[in-house]
Tab-separated table of C-alpha atoms in Angstrom:
chain	number	residue	atom	x	y	z
A	1	MET	CA	152.757	195.045	164.808
A	2	LYS	CA	156.154	194.443	163.907
A	3	VAL	CA	158.273	191.686	165.380
A	4	VAL	CA	161.782	191.555	165.030
A	5	CYS	CA	162.989	188.089	165.600
A	6	THR	CA	166.744	186.642	165.610
A	7	GLY	CA	168.267	183.574	166.295
A	8	ILE	CA	171.553	181.963	165.155
A	9	SER	CA	172.094	179.653	162.011
A	10	GLY	CA	170.810	176.022	163.374
A	11	SER	CA	168.682	177.445	166.054
A	12	GLY	CA	165.509	176.891	164.250
A	13	ARG	CA	164.315	180.307	164.089
A	14	VAL	CA	162.608	180.459	160.556
A	15	GLU	CA	161.073	176.576	161.547
A	16	TYR	CA	159.627	178.018	164.597
A	17	LEU	CA	158.408	180.970	162.827
A	18	ASN	CA	156.586	179.327	160.309
A	19	LYS	CA	154.619	177.939	163.301
A	20	VAL	CA	153.611	181.000	164.350
A	21	ILE	CA	152.359	182.256	160.485
A	22	THR	CA	150.437	178.645	160.924
A	23	ALA	CA	148.909	179.731	164.457
A	24	SER	CA	147.667	183.197	162.718
A	25	ARG	CA	146.309	181.794	159.580
A	26	LYS	CA	144.218	179.745	162.156
A	27	GLU	CA	142.692	182.747	163.736
A	28	GLY	CA	142.588	184.810	160.494
A	29	LYS	CA	145.497	187.107	161.182
A	30	PRO	CA	147.158	188.911	158.570
A	31	LEU	CA	150.620	188.491	159.443
A	32	GLU	CA	153.717	188.019	156.987
A	33	LEU	CA	156.838	186.712	157.447
A	34	MET	CA	159.964	188.339	155.806
A	35	ASN	CA	163.560	186.328	155.806
A	36	ILE	CA	166.053	188.969	155.600
A	37	GLY	CA	168.654	186.092	154.556
A	38	GLU	CA	166.559	185.022	151.958
A	39	MET	CA	165.632	188.770	150.755
A	40	MET	CA	169.394	189.568	150.488
A	41	PHE	CA	170.088	186.340	148.385
A	42	GLU	CA	167.069	187.017	146.178
A	43	ALA	CA	168.287	191.077	145.981
A	44	ALA	CA	171.813	190.146	144.523
A	45	LYS	CA	170.521	187.652	141.907
A	46	ARG	CA	168.093	190.446	140.427
A	47	LEU	CA	171.294	192.726	140.620
A	48	GLY	CA	172.947	190.024	138.325
A	49	ARG	CA	175.282	188.859	141.132
A	50	GLU	CA	174.460	185.372	142.243
A	51	ILE	CA	175.842	184.550	145.992
A	52	LYS	CA	176.560	180.993	146.962
A	53	GLU	CA	175.135	180.244	150.205
A	54	GLU	CA	178.265	179.281	151.795
A	55	LYS	CA	180.334	182.079	150.517
A	56	ILE	CA	177.993	184.903	151.665
A	57	LEU	CA	180.010	185.942	155.183
A	58	ASP	CA	183.162	186.125	153.071
A	59	ILE	CA	182.022	188.872	150.941
A	60	PRO	CA	183.403	192.202	151.713
A	61	GLN	CA	182.030	194.154	154.784
A	62	PRO	CA	180.645	196.962	153.101
A	63	THR	CA	179.169	194.999	150.431
A	64	LEU	CA	177.107	193.135	152.998
A	65	ASP	CA	176.331	196.504	153.996
A	66	TRP	CA	174.802	197.717	151.261
A	67	LEU	CA	173.043	194.337	150.603
A	68	ARG	CA	171.151	194.575	153.837
A	69	ALA	CA	170.387	198.107	153.316
A	70	ALA	CA	168.542	196.961	150.054
A	71	VAL	CA	166.502	194.792	151.571
A	72	PHE	CA	165.501	196.935	154.278
A	73	GLU	CA	164.684	199.627	152.136
A	74	GLN	CA	162.142	196.847	150.486
A	75	VAL	CA	160.969	195.846	153.646
A	76	LEU	CA	160.083	199.269	154.764
A	77	ARG	CA	158.139	200.115	151.584
A	78	ARG	CA	156.324	196.985	151.886
A	79	ILE	CA	155.035	197.842	155.259
A	80	TYR	CA	154.444	201.260	154.234
A	81	SER	CA	152.005	200.207	151.579
A	82	ASN	CA	150.413	197.281	153.638
A	83	GLU	CA	149.330	199.205	156.708
A	84	GLY	CA	146.763	196.498	157.611
A	85	ARG	CA	149.161	193.559	157.950
A	86	ASP	CA	151.560	192.615	160.543
A	87	TYR	CA	154.870	191.632	159.856
A	88	ILE	CA	157.874	189.167	161.660
A	89	ILE	CA	161.070	190.413	160.253
A	90	SER	CA	163.940	187.364	160.599
A	91	THR	CA	167.123	188.072	161.037
A	92	HIS	CA	170.214	187.821	162.753
A	93	ALA	CA	171.714	189.883	165.533
A	94	ALA	CA	175.554	188.745	164.564
A	95	PHE	CA	177.420	185.831	163.205
A	96	ARG	CA	180.492	184.057	164.468
A	97	TRP	CA	182.713	183.330	161.352
A	98	LYS	CA	186.106	182.398	161.178
A	99	LYS	CA	186.625	182.966	165.007
A	100	TYR	CA	185.407	186.612	165.075
A	101	LEU	CA	181.795	188.202	165.157
A	102	LEU	CA	180.203	189.801	162.376
A	103	PRO	CA	176.990	192.544	162.683
A	104	ALA	CA	174.110	191.646	160.879
A	105	PHE	CA	172.023	194.719	161.507
A	106	ASP	CA	171.963	198.337	160.878
A	107	PHE	CA	170.746	200.651	163.764
A	108	PHE	CA	169.703	203.261	161.218
A	109	TYR	CA	167.067	200.448	159.364
A	110	LEU	CA	165.699	199.402	163.009
A	111	ASN	CA	165.058	202.995	164.141
A	112	GLU	CA	163.093	203.132	160.911
A	113	LEU	CA	161.226	199.959	161.287
A	114	SER	CA	160.490	200.777	165.336
A	115	PRO	CA	159.549	197.380	165.993
A	116	ASP	CA	157.044	196.495	168.792
A	117	ILE	CA	158.836	193.394	170.092
A	118	TYR	CA	162.246	191.706	170.242
A	119	VAL	CA	162.258	187.920	170.056
A	120	THR	CA	165.238	185.493	169.903
A	121	ILE	CA	164.564	181.788	169.074
A	122	ILE	CA	166.864	179.388	171.096
A	123	ASP	CA	167.387	175.929	171.283
A	124	ASP	CA	169.874	173.344	173.005
A	125	ILE	CA	173.212	173.502	171.457
A	126	PHE	CA	173.555	169.554	170.228
A	127	SER	CA	170.531	170.076	168.005
A	128	ILE	CA	171.926	173.236	166.626
A	129	LYS	CA	175.281	171.256	166.145
A	130	TYR	CA	173.595	168.506	164.478
A	131	ARG	CA	171.805	170.856	162.187
A	132	LEU	CA	175.112	172.819	161.625
A	133	GLU	CA	176.955	169.766	160.773
A	134	SER	CA	174.399	169.052	158.004
A	135	ASN	CA	174.712	172.463	156.245
A	136	PRO	CA	177.862	172.605	153.967
A	137	GLN	CA	178.119	176.527	154.943
A	138	TRP	CA	178.800	175.621	158.475
A	139	LYS	CA	179.949	171.926	158.641
A	140	GLY	CA	183.146	171.366	160.879
A	141	ARG	CA	183.319	175.231	161.835
A	142	LEU	CA	182.181	175.603	165.135
A	143	ASN	CA	182.636	173.294	168.187
A	144	LEU	CA	180.080	173.198	171.115
A	145	ARG	CA	181.634	176.051	172.852
A	146	GLU	CA	181.514	178.201	169.873
A	147	ILE	CA	177.812	177.371	169.303
A	148	ALA	CA	177.072	178.286	173.308
A	149	ILE	CA	179.004	181.364	173.125
A	150	TRP	CA	177.231	182.435	169.758
A	151	GLN	CA	173.740	181.732	170.709
A	152	ASP	CA	174.167	183.838	174.399
A	153	GLU	CA	175.866	186.643	172.033
A	154	GLU	CA	172.879	186.687	169.692
A	155	VAL	CA	170.704	186.935	172.759
A	156	PHE	CA	172.354	189.555	174.542
A	157	ILE	CA	172.905	191.753	171.399
A	158	THR	CA	169.323	191.699	170.585
A	159	LYS	CA	168.287	192.346	174.296
A	160	MET	CA	170.395	195.247	174.084
A	161	LEU	CA	168.853	196.248	170.876
A	162	ALA	CA	165.354	195.946	172.520
A	163	SER	CA	166.701	198.158	175.424
A	164	TYR	CA	167.847	200.980	173.130
A	165	GLN	CA	164.404	201.136	171.807
A	166	ARG	CA	162.511	200.678	174.828
A	167	ARG	CA	160.513	197.631	173.833
A	168	PRO	CA	160.188	193.904	175.133
A	169	HIS	CA	162.630	191.393	174.188
A	170	TYR	CA	161.637	187.737	174.766
A	171	ILE	CA	163.364	184.279	174.416
A	172	ILE	CA	161.512	181.312	172.885
A	173	ALA	CA	162.536	177.925	172.905
A	174	LEU	CA	162.221	176.421	169.247
A	175	ARG	CA	160.024	173.653	170.935
A	176	GLU	CA	157.490	176.107	172.287
A	177	PRO	CA	154.390	176.129	170.256
A	178	GLY	CA	153.747	178.692	167.780
A	179	GLU	CA	151.388	179.927	169.894
A	180	THR	CA	153.711	181.235	172.394
A	181	LEU	CA	154.753	183.859	170.319
A	182	TYR	CA	151.283	184.331	168.755
A	183	ASP	CA	149.979	184.811	172.387
A	184	ILE	CA	152.606	187.255	173.313
A	185	MET	CA	151.924	189.731	170.216
A	186	TYR	CA	147.888	189.132	170.203
A	187	SER	CA	146.689	188.274	173.454
A	188	ASP	CA	145.836	189.549	176.930
A	189	LYS	CA	147.282	186.566	178.507
A	190	ARG	CA	149.734	186.957	181.359
A	191	LYS	CA	153.102	185.120	181.107
A	192	ALA	CA	154.125	182.110	183.467
A	193	TYR	CA	157.399	180.429	184.308
A	194	LEU	CA	156.821	176.925	184.976
A	195	SER	CA	158.855	175.563	187.435
A	196	PHE	CA	159.082	171.916	188.441
A	197	PRO	CA	161.836	169.371	189.885
A	198	ILE	CA	162.747	168.354	186.143
A	199	THR	CA	165.209	165.308	187.366
A	200	HIS	CA	162.871	164.010	189.813
A	201	VAL	CA	159.990	164.253	187.304
A	202	LYS	CA	161.657	162.562	184.624
A	203	ALA	CA	162.543	159.768	186.872
A	204	ILE	CA	158.756	158.680	187.351
A	205	GLU	CA	156.633	158.597	184.203
A	206	ASP	CA	153.300	159.412	186.048
A	207	HIS	CA	154.970	162.309	187.104
A	208	LEU	CA	156.091	163.618	183.786
A	209	LYS	CA	152.826	162.670	182.252
A	210	GLY	CA	151.030	164.975	185.270
A	211	VAL	CA	153.365	167.936	184.327
A	212	ARG	CA	152.503	167.547	180.821
A	213	ARG	CA	148.564	167.533	181.603
A	214	PHE	CA	149.058	170.663	184.060
A	215	LYS	CA	151.133	172.695	181.357
A	216	GLU	CA	148.428	171.882	178.330
A	217	GLU	CA	145.775	173.439	181.133
A	218	LEU	CA	148.123	176.324	182.001
A	219	ARG	CA	148.615	177.092	178.586
A	220	LYS	CA	144.704	177.845	178.402
A	221	TYR	CA	145.433	180.666	181.075
A	222	PHE	CA	148.728	181.803	180.389
A	223	VAL	CA	151.157	182.247	177.736
A	224	VAL	CA	153.645	179.723	179.326
A	225	PHE	CA	157.862	179.396	179.147
A	226	ASP	CA	158.819	175.573	180.040
A	227	PRO	CA	162.386	175.236	180.772
A	228	MET	CA	162.469	171.611	179.870
A	229	THR	CA	162.361	172.664	175.949
A	230	ILE	CA	165.957	172.822	176.277
A	231	ASN	CA	167.828	169.583	176.775
A	232	ASP	CA	171.385	170.681	177.019
A	233	MET	CA	171.782	169.478	180.712
A	234	GLU	CA	170.268	165.733	179.908
A	235	ARG	CA	172.722	165.141	177.164
A	236	LEU	CA	175.705	166.360	179.130
A	237	TYR	CA	174.783	163.659	181.890
A	238	LYS	CA	174.713	161.044	179.453
A	239	VAL	CA	178.310	162.209	177.862
A	240	LYS	CA	179.762	162.281	181.799
A	241	GLU	CA	178.391	158.867	182.122
A	242	ALA	CA	180.076	157.950	179.200
A	243	CYS	CA	183.202	159.508	180.104
A	244	GLU	CA	183.327	157.558	183.499
A	245	LYS	CA	183.747	154.483	181.478
A	246	GLY	CA	186.920	155.338	179.235
A	247	VAL	CA	184.807	155.971	176.136
A	248	ASP	CA	186.014	158.872	173.698
A	249	LYS	CA	183.350	159.503	171.432
A	250	VAL	CA	179.606	158.940	171.921
A	251	THR	CA	176.505	159.318	170.205
A	252	LEU	CA	173.761	161.161	171.197
A	253	GLU	CA	169.648	161.050	169.502
A	254	VAL	CA	169.110	164.565	168.212
A	255	ASP	CA	165.934	165.495	165.792
A	256	GLY	CA	165.480	161.913	165.114
A	257	GLY	CA	169.118	161.545	163.889
A	258	GLU	CA	172.164	161.090	165.390
A	259	LEU	CA	175.130	163.093	166.404
A	260	LYS	CA	178.628	161.388	167.231
A	261	VAL	CA	180.830	164.287	169.482
A	262	ASP	CA	183.849	163.612	171.208
A	263	VAL	CA	183.447	163.611	174.914
A	264	LYS	CA	186.694	166.351	175.216
A	265	GLU	CA	184.628	168.757	173.032
A	266	VAL	CA	181.490	168.163	175.833
A	267	LEU	CA	183.762	168.664	178.681
A	268	GLU	CA	185.211	171.708	177.288
A	269	ALA	CA	181.569	173.382	177.109
A	270	GLU	CA	180.664	172.071	180.492
A	271	GLU	CA	180.749	175.075	182.480
A	272	ASP	CA	179.267	177.273	179.630
A	273	ILE	CA	176.013	174.584	179.436
A	274	LYS	CA	176.044	174.738	183.219
A	275	SER	CA	176.251	178.663	183.581
A	276	GLN	CA	173.772	179.317	180.794
A	277	THR	CA	170.918	176.768	181.874
A	278	VAL	CA	170.721	178.692	185.322
A	279	ARG	CA	170.546	182.024	183.390
A	280	ARG	CA	168.281	181.214	180.754
A	281	ASP	CA	165.991	180.188	183.222
A	282	TYR	CA	166.262	183.234	184.896
A	283	LEU	CA	165.519	185.384	182.074
A	284	LEU	CA	162.809	183.474	181.165
A	285	ILE	CA	161.409	184.109	184.744
A	286	ASP	CA	162.088	187.955	183.796
A	287	GLN	CA	160.153	188.152	181.002
A	288	SER	CA	157.383	186.033	182.964
A	289	ASP	CA	154.668	187.664	185.182
A	290	VAL	CA	154.331	184.953	187.572
A	291	VAL	CA	156.302	181.958	188.627
A	292	VAL	CA	154.127	178.562	188.750
A	293	VAL	CA	155.520	175.592	190.564
A	294	TYR	CA	153.969	172.251	190.327
A	295	TYR	CA	155.936	170.022	192.862
A	296	PRO	CA	154.089	166.508	192.574
A	297	VAL	CA	157.440	164.612	194.766
A	298	ALA	CA	158.353	165.133	198.226
A	299	VAL	CA	162.014	165.577	197.468
A	300	MET	CA	163.334	168.969	197.544
A	301	SER	CA	164.837	170.193	194.405
A	302	PRO	CA	167.654	172.918	194.468
A	303	GLY	CA	166.732	174.302	191.421
A	304	VAL	CA	162.821	174.841	191.814
A	305	LEU	CA	163.955	176.699	195.417
A	306	ALA	CA	166.246	179.004	193.200
A	307	GLU	CA	163.744	179.707	190.824
A	308	MET	CA	161.442	180.497	193.592
A	309	ILE	CA	163.674	182.753	195.478
A	310	TYR	CA	164.824	184.535	192.449
A	311	GLY	CA	161.266	185.294	191.046
A	312	PHE	CA	159.871	186.299	194.489
A	313	SER	CA	162.848	188.099	195.247
A	314	ASN	CA	162.405	190.103	191.878
A	315	ASN	CA	158.854	191.302	192.478
A	316	LYS	CA	157.006	188.174	190.642
A	317	ASP	CA	154.143	186.443	192.536
A	318	VAL	CA	155.157	182.426	193.163
A	319	TYR	CA	152.057	180.134	193.175
A	320	VAL	CA	153.070	176.379	194.289
A	321	ILE	CA	151.026	173.532	193.607
A	322	PHE	CA	152.334	170.966	196.191
A	323	THR	CA	150.799	167.361	195.912
A	324	GLY	CA	153.657	166.008	197.903
A	325	SER	CA	153.084	163.249	200.968
A	326	LYS	CA	155.400	165.123	203.142
A	327	GLY	CA	155.479	168.504	204.966
A	328	LYS	CA	156.747	171.490	203.269
A	329	SER	CA	160.118	173.079	203.917
A	330	PRO	CA	159.641	176.252	205.670
A	331	PHE	CA	162.077	177.862	203.163
A	332	PHE	CA	159.618	176.473	200.516
A	333	GLU	CA	156.765	178.026	202.540
A	334	TYR	CA	158.457	181.490	202.937
A	335	TYR	CA	159.268	182.402	199.409
A	336	ALA	CA	155.863	181.332	197.992
A	337	THR	CA	152.868	183.665	197.184
A	338	LYS	CA	150.629	181.020	197.899
A	339	ILE	CA	150.505	177.339	198.135
A	340	PHE	CA	147.791	174.998	196.742
A	341	SER	CA	147.089	171.413	197.648
A	342	SER	CA	145.802	170.319	194.342
A	343	VAL	CA	145.659	171.405	190.991
A	344	ASP	CA	141.828	172.379	190.659
A	345	GLU	CA	142.290	174.581	193.748
A	346	PHE	CA	144.677	176.551	191.957
A	347	PHE	CA	142.794	176.910	188.876
A	348	ASN	CA	139.673	177.896	190.385
A	349	TYR	CA	141.787	180.229	192.485
A	350	ILE	CA	143.571	182.212	189.142
A	351	VAL	CA	139.713	182.260	187.794
A	352	GLU	CA	138.160	183.788	190.650
A	353	GLU	CA	140.894	186.461	191.330
A	354	GLY	CA	140.812	187.433	187.501
A	355	LEU	CA	144.623	186.632	187.382
A	356	THR	CA	144.963	185.263	184.023
A	357	GLN	CA	144.748	188.112	182.208
A	358	ARG	CA	146.992	191.666	182.027
A	359	PRO	CA	145.927	194.371	183.933
A	360	VAL	CA	144.606	197.316	182.268
A	361	LYS	CA	147.076	200.402	182.351
A	362	GLU	CA	145.532	203.596	184.167
A	363	GLU	CA	146.251	206.894	182.985
A	364	VAL	CA	148.753	208.589	184.631
A	365	LYS	CA	147.383	212.005	186.220
A	366	GLU	CA	149.272	215.281	185.674
A	367	LEU	CA	150.070	216.367	189.540
A	368	ALA	CA	147.958	219.578	190.252
């Protein structure tokens, strides 16, 4: 098993992959992480040329290409000499540097590697900016809109590489557990997109706790993709509230620290944040087998209904747990495969119907 994992600087890619390695060790799986960036610095040092981290992207492109090729030769040798092990190769798809894109991969070596899965680790752009501003290489280089564009480019390029090699591609948020990628690699669990009325749920603590309990139970049966692992919209709303009060700068709590941002910078990224929120959730539905809707409130959510319509119209079963006290909208019922009145009813159904594992592929018989 070989997995190529991409993610822009500041996305927490290596942090997430270390969680996957931890999960693999618990299960006794021989999984190894190879970080292309670190290996490039080590290779240059062995060759007598120590490169500063903040200067590596200023090196001439042919030199970077040569150094990357040397590292991939090393990667291939290690893989071929240890056939019983599985590998995650951590790399970039592209760099957004000095207002232009730099390629960060080599088609020849990707073909030689022939990965089984491609993955892109993503995070909300405010958290990414917070990390980049603490890195001398990136401090002051990218505004929020440029970060949003770069992350979108990273996902797009990786998805195209996977499509070219006819391999699956997944986007996984940094705040998902390491078991998410581990289960994609090794388990027979089907994949579920968890949809719920985020705004209404967050407003009531009991509903929020209910969603969390339901999600943890759902993970026992499915690989779960949770849209609430990205917080861009919530932070955008906070900044817009500050803007209405005439504030020019806002301090946001990010990853246990504080990020000071100009309101103007955030508003310039507003359309990107909104559009990418919708598109990202649709990508998560695309990579899922089913959509599971947990709906504990009576108020209709346009976002949930849109996700139901998208999933139902794109060949996904849509299972709805509706515990609201009022009647359901006919549109809600129309785009649901089945509606349950309780959590227990839903879990009993998926177990009894055997809906929690991927179906075994049938052999394709030749026509006589």
